[in-house]
Every structure is written in structure tokens, then in C-alpha cells.
Coordinates of C-alpha atoms and ligand atoms in Angstrom, one line a residue:
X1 CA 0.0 0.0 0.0
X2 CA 0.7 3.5 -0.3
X3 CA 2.3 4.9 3.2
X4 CA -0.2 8.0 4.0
X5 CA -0.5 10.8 6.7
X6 CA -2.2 8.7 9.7
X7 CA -2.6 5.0 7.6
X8 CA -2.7 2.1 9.6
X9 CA -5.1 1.7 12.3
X10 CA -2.2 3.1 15.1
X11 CA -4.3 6.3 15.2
X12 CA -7.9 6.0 17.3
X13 CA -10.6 7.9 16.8
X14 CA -10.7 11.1 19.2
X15 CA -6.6 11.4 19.4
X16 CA -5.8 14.6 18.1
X17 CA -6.4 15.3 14.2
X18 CA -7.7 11.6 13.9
X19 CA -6.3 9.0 11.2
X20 CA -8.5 10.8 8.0
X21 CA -6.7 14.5 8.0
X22 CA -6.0 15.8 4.7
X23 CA -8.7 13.3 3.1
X24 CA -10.4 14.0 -0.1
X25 CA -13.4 11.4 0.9
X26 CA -16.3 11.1 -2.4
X27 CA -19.4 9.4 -1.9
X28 CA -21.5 8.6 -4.9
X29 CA -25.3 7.9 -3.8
X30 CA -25.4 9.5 -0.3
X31 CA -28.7 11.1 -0.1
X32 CA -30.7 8.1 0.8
X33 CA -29.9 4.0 2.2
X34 CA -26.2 2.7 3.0
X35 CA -24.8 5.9 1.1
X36 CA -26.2 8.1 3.4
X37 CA -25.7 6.5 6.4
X38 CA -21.8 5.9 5.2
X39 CA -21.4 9.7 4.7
X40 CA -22.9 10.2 8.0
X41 CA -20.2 8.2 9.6
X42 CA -17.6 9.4 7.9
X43 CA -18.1 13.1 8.5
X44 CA -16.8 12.6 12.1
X45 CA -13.8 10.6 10.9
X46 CA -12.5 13.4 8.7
X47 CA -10.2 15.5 10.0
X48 CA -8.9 19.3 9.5
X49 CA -7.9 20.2 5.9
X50 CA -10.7 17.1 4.4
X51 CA -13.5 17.5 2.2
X52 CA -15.9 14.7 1.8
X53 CA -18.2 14.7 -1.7
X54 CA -21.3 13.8 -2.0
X55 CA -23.1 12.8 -5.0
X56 CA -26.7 11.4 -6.1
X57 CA -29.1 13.1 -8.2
X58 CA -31.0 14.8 -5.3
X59 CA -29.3 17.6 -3.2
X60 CA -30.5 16.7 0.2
X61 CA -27.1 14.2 1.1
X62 CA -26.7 16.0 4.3
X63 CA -24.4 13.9 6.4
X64 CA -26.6 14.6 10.0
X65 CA -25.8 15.8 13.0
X66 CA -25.8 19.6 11.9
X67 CA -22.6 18.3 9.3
X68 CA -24.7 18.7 6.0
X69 CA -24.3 21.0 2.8
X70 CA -21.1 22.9 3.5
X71 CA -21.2 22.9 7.3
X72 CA -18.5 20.1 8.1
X73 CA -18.2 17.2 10.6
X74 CA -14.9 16.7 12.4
X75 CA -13.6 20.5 12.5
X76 CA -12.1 22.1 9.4
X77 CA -14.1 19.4 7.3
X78 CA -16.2 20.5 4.0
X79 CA -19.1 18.6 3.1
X80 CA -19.9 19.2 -1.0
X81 CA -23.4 18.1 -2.6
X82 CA -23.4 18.0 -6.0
X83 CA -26.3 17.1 -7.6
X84 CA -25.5 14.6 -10.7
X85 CA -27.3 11.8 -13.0
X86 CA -24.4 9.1 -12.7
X87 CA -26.9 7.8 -15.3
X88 CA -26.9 10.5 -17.8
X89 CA -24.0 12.0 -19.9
X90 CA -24.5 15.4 -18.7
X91 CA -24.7 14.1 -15.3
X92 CA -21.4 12.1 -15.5
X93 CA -19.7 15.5 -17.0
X94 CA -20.9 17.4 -13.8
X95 CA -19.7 14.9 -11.5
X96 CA -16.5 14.6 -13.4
X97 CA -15.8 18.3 -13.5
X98 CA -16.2 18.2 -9.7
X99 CA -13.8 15.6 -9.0
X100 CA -11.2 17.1 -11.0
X101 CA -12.2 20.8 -9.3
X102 CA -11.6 19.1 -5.6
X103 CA -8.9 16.8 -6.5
X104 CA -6.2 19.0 -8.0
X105 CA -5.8 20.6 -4.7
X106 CA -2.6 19.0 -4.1
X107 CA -2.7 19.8 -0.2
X108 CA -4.8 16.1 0.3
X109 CA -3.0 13.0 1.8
X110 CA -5.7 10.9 1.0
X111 CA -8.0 9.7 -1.4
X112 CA -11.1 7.9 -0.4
X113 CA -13.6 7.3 -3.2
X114 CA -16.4 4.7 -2.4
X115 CA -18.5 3.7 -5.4
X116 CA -21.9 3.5 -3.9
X117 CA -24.7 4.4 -5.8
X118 CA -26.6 1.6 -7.4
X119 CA -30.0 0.5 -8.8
X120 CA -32.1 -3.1 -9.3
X121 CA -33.3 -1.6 -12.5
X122 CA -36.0 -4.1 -13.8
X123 CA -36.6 -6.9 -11.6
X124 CA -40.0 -7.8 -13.0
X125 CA -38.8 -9.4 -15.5
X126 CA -37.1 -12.6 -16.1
X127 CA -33.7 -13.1 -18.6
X128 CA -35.7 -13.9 -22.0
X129 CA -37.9 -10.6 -21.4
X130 CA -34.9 -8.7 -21.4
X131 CA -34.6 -7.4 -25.0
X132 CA -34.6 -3.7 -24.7
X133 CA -31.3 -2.9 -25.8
X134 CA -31.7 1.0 -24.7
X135 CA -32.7 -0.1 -21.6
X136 CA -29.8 -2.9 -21.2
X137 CA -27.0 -0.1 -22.1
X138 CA -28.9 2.7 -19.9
X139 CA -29.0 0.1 -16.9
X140 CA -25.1 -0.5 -17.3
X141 CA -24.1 2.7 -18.0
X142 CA -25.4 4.0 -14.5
X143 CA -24.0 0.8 -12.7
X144 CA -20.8 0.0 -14.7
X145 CA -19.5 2.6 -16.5
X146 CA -20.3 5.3 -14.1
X147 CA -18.3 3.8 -11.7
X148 CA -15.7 2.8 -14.1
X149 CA -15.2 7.0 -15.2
X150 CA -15.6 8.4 -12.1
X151 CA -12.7 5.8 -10.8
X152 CA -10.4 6.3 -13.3
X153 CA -11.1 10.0 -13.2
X154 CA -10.4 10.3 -9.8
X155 CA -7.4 8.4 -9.8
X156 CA -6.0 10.8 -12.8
X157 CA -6.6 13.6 -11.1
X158 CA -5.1 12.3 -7.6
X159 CA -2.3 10.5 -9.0
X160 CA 0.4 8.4 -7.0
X161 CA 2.3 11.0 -4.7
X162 CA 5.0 10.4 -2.3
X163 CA 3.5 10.0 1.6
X164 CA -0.5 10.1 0.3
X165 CA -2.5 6.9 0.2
X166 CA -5.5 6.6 -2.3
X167 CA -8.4 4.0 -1.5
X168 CA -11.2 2.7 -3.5
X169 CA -14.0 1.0 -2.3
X170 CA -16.7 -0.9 -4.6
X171 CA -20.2 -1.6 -3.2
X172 CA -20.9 -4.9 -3.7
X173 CA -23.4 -7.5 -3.0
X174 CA -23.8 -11.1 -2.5
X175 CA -25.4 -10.8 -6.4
X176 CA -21.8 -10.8 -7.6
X177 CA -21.5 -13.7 -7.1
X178 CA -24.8 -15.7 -6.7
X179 CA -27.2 -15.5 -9.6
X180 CA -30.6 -14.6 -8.4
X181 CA -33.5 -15.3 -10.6
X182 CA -35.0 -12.5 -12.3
X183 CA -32.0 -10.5 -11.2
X184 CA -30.0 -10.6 -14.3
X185 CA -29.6 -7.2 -14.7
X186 CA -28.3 -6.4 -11.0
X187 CA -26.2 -9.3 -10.5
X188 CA -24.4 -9.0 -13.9
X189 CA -23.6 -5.4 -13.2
X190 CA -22.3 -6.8 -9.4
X191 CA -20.3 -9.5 -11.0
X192 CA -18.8 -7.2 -13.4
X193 CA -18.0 -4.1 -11.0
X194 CA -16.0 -6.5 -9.0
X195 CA -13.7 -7.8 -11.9
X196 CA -13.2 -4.4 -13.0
X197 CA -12.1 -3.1 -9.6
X198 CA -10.0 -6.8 -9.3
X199 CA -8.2 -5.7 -12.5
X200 CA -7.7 -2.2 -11.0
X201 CA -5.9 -3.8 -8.1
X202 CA -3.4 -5.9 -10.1
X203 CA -2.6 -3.1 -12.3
X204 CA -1.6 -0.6 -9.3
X205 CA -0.6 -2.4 -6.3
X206 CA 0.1 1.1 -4.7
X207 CA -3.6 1.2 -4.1
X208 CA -5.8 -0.1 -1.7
X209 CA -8.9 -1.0 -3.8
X210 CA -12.1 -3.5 -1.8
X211 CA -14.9 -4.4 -3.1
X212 CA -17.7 -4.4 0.3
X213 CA -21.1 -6.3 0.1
X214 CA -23.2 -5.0 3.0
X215 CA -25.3 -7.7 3.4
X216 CA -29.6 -7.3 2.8
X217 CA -30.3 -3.6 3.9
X218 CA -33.6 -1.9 5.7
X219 CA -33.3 0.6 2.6
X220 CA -35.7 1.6 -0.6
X221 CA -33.7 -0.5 -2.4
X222 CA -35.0 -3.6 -0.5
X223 CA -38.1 -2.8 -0.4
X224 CA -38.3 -3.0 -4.2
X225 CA -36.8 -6.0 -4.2
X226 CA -39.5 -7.7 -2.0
X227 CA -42.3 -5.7 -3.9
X228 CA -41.1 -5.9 -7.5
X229 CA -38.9 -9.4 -8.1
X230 CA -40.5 -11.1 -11.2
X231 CA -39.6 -14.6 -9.1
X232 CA -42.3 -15.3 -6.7
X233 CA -39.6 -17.3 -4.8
X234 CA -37.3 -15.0 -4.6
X235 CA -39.8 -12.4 -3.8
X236 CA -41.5 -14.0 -1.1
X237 CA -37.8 -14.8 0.2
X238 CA -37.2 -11.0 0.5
X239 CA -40.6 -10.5 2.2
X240 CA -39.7 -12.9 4.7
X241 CA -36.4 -11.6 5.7
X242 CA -38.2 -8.4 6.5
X243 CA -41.1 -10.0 8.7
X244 CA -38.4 -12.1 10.6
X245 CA -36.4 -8.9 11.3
X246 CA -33.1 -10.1 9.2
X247 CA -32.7 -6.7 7.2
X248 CA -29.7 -4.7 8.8
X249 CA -29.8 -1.4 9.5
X250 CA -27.7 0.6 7.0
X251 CA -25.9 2.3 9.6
X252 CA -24.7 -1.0 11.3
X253 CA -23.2 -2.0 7.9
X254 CA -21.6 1.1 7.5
X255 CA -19.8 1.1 10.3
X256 CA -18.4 -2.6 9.7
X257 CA -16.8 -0.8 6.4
X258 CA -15.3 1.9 8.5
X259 CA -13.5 -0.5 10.8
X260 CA -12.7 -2.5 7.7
X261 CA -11.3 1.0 6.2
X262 CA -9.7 1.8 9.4
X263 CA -7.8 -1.4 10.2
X264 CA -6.9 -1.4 6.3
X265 CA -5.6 -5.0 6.4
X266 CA -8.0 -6.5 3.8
X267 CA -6.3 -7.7 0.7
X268 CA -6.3 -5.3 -2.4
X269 CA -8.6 -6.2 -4.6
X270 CA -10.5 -8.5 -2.3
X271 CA -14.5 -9.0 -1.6
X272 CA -15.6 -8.9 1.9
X273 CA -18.8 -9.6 2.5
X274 CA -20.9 -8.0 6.1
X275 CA -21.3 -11.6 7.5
X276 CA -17.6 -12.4 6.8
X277 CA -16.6 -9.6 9.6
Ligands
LIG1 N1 -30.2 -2.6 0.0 C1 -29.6 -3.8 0.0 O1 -30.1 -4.8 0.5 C2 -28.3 -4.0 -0.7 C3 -27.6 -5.2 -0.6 C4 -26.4 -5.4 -1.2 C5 -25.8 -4.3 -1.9 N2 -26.4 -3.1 -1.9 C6 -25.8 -2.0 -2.7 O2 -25.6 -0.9 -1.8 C7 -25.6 0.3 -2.5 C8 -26.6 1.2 -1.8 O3 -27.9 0.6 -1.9 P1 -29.1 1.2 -1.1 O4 -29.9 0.0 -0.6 O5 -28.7 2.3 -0.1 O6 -29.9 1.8 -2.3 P2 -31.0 3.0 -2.3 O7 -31.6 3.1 -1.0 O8 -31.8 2.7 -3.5 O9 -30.1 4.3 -2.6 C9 -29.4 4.4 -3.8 C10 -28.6 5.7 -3.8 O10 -28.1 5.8 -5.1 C11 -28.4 7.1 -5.7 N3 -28.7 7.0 -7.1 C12 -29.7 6.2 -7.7 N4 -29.7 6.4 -9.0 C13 -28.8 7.4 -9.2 C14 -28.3 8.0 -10.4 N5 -28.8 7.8 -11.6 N6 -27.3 9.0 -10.3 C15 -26.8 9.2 -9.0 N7 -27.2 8.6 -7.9 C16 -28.1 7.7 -8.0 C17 -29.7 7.5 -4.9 O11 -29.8 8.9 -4.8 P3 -30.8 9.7 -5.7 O12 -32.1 9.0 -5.9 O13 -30.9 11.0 -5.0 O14 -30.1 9.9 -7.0 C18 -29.4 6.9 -3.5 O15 -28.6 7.9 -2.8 C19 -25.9 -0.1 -3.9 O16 -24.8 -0.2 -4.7 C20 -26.6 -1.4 -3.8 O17 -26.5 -2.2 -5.0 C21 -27.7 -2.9 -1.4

């Protein structure tokens, strides 16, 4: 890994400027779910001289606790919301344009990018209904690509410096690796985030890349899945989990990434799943 101001897990939370000073943190789908929650914990984490990036389509990715839209967590932190379609072209140029703004301040330590925002896209339907090629390419352009350009983007514009450590986390899910019926869509886009961010590990070893599945959330995103899977199985599975109370709260699984981020002895490239920790 790259040797940065504070990495390692020798610095606690609460001993001086804390182990995130100097941290350029961006959060792609913070305004609602796991995103949210993540940006929420990470706020306080952040120390003087950081700036922590939020973007989603909607504006209101406040981080809590008084911390949202410009007002800063830890002391000397700014919180950014940009409001961006990862989906959309024009979107993907604003977000872009943002990154590049924040990131050639060359005062940051640290990168921290984590690659969050997601959707099911259509769940109704099962693999031989899927024939809508605009709608194929729309739903991996938001879930791939986006990820994909805002990564490499990032890293371009925070290259490899002496004494600065750069991270990248990948939102995964168990659907990267399991195939779940009517779920072609979502799991292909899983699978295929988690190669691409494999690949990006091999090719830069100076990086610390992971790929984080959070395990079945209490978030929108669930509650489509149990409302909308074409597969009654699998749909009557989802509504299950919710009635015997097995959904975690997003802010639970956050924090098991933020000890994973802060002990920052996973392997690069490597996929850890919530129930593994
Ligand atoms: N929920 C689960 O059980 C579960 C399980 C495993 C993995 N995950 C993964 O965890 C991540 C977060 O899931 P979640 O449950 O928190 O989902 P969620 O509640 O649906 O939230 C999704 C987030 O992504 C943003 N987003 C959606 N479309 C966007 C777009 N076109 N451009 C920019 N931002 C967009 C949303 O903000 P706006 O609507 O404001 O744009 C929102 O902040 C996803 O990658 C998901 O695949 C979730």
C-alpha cells in the first residue's frame, strides 16, 4: 500500500487530528440508504484540511448531526453536494468536473472514493424478457460505466504521490456472485463491477482497492426487491427476511466498512462480505 498521513489503524478515533486528515473522501449515492448512512459516519472521521463529496441526483445528502451542505463534521471538514445523474452523460460531466475541481488541490493526503450508488433496474422481469437494448446499455451505464469513469477520473486527477494513500471502495453485494433469478440485470452489473475493480488492483498495487457487500439492507432498495422481483420465490424470500427482522440497518453495515477502512488490512482487490466480519 501506499504509506499515508495517519494510515494504519495506530491512530484511534478522538486522538488529536484523527487518522482521516488531509482526506479527499467522495461518496456517490449519499442522499438516501447505505450511502447516506456511510457519509454520516464518515463526516466525524474526517479531519482538519478534508473535504468529503457527495453525489446522487438529489441535493439533500446532508451527512446529519448539523454536518450537512457545506457545514462540516470533524472541525475544518467541507461537506460538497453536487447534484449529478451518474446515469446520464450530462450528469457524468458534472460529477466529473467536480472531481477534477476538488482533487487537484494538491494539499490532500488521502483519497477515499467509495462507489456506492446503485440501482435493481427491472426486476420484474425474467432473462428472455430482457430485449430492450436502450434499456440494457442505460442500466449498465449507470451501474458499470459510471463507476468505471468516475474511478479512473479520480485516480488521474489524484495521481500516486509520495507520503498520500488513495483508496477505493466498490459496493458490492452477495449478487456478484450468486445469480438470483429475475435478477440478471443487478447481478451481472455486481459481477462485473467486481472484476473491473480486481483488474484495477493488479494493475496498481500502490492502491488499496475493496470491493464491500453489505449484506440485505432496511433501505428503498430492498423494499423494491421484495415488492417488485418477477420470481415469486425470490420475492416471497425478501418479504420474509423483513417480517423475521433479518434486514440490517444501514448504519450497522456502515460502520463494519469503516472499521474495515480503518484497520486497512483486507487484501487489495478483495471482496468482503458484512457476515464475513
Ligand atoms: N439494499 C440492499 O439490501 C443492498 C444489498 C447489497 C448491496 N447493496 C448495494 O448498496 C448500495 C446502496 O444501496 P441502497 O440500498 O442504499 O440503495 P437505495 O436506498 O436505493 O439508494 C441508492 C442511492 O443511489 C443514488 N442513485 C440512484 N440512482 C442514481 C443516479 N442515476 N445517479 C446518481 N445517484 C443515483 C440514490 O440517490 P438519488 O435517488 O438522489 O439519485 C441513493 O442515494 C448499492 O450499490 C446497492 O447495490 C444494497
Amino acid at each position: 500500500m501506499e504509506p499515508g498521513p495517519g494510515s494504519g489503524s495506530g491512530q484511534g478515533q478522538g486522538q488529536g487530528p484523527g487518522p482521516w486528515a488531509g482526506t479527499a473522501c467522495v461518496v456517490t449515492g449519499a442522499s438516501r440508504g447505505f450511502g447516506r448512512s456511510l457519509a454520516r459516519l464518515l463526516a466525524p472521521q474526517l479531519g482538519p484540511g478534508s473535504v468529503l463529496l457527495l453525489l446522487a441526483r438529489s441535493e439533500d445528502a446532508d451527512t446529519g448531526n448539523g454536518t450537512g451542505n457545506g457545514t462540516g463534521g470533524g472541525p475544518g471538514l467541507r461537506v460538497q453536494c453536487v447534484p449529478a445523474d451518474l446515469g446520464s452523460e450530462e450528469g457524468m460531466r458534472r460529477a466529473s468536473a467536480a472531481l477534477r475541481e476538488l482533487l487537484q488541490d494538491s494539499s490532500f493526503g488521502r483519497l477515499l472514493l467509495i462507489n456506492n450508488a446503485g440501482s435493481l433496474g427491472d426486476i420484474s422481469k425474467s432473462f428472455q424478457d430482457l430485449s430492450d437494448l436502450q434499456e440494457i446499455n442505460t442500466y449498465f451505464s449507470f451501474n458499470i460505466s459510471s463507476a468505471l469513469c468516475l474511478t479512473s477520473t479520480a485516480l488521474r486527477a489524484f495521481g500516486a504521490r509520495p507520503g498520500c494513500s488513495r483508496t477505493v471502495v466498490n459496493i458490492s453485494s452477495l449478487c456478484a456472485r450468486e445469480p438470483f433469478p429475475s435478477w440478471a440485470l443487478y447481478c451481472a452489473a455486481k459481477a462485473a463491477r467486481d472484476m473491473m475493480f480486481r483488474v484495477l488492483a493488479v494493475e496498481e498495487p500502490g492502491l488499496r482497492v475493496l470491493s464491500y457487500a453489505p449484506g440485505p439492507l432496511d433501505t428503498d432498495m430492498q423494499l423494491l426487491a421484495r415488492t417488485r422481483t418477477g420470481d415469486l420465490g425470490m420475492r416471497q424470500k425478501f418479504q420474509r427476511m423483513q417480517e423475521q427482522g433479518q434486514l440490517i440497518n444501514s448504519s450497522v453495515s456502515a460502520q463494519k466498512l469503516l472499521q474495515l477502512l480503518q484497520e486497512d488490512s483486507f487484501p487489495s482487490g478483495a471482496h468482503v462480505d458484512f457476515y464475513d466480519i
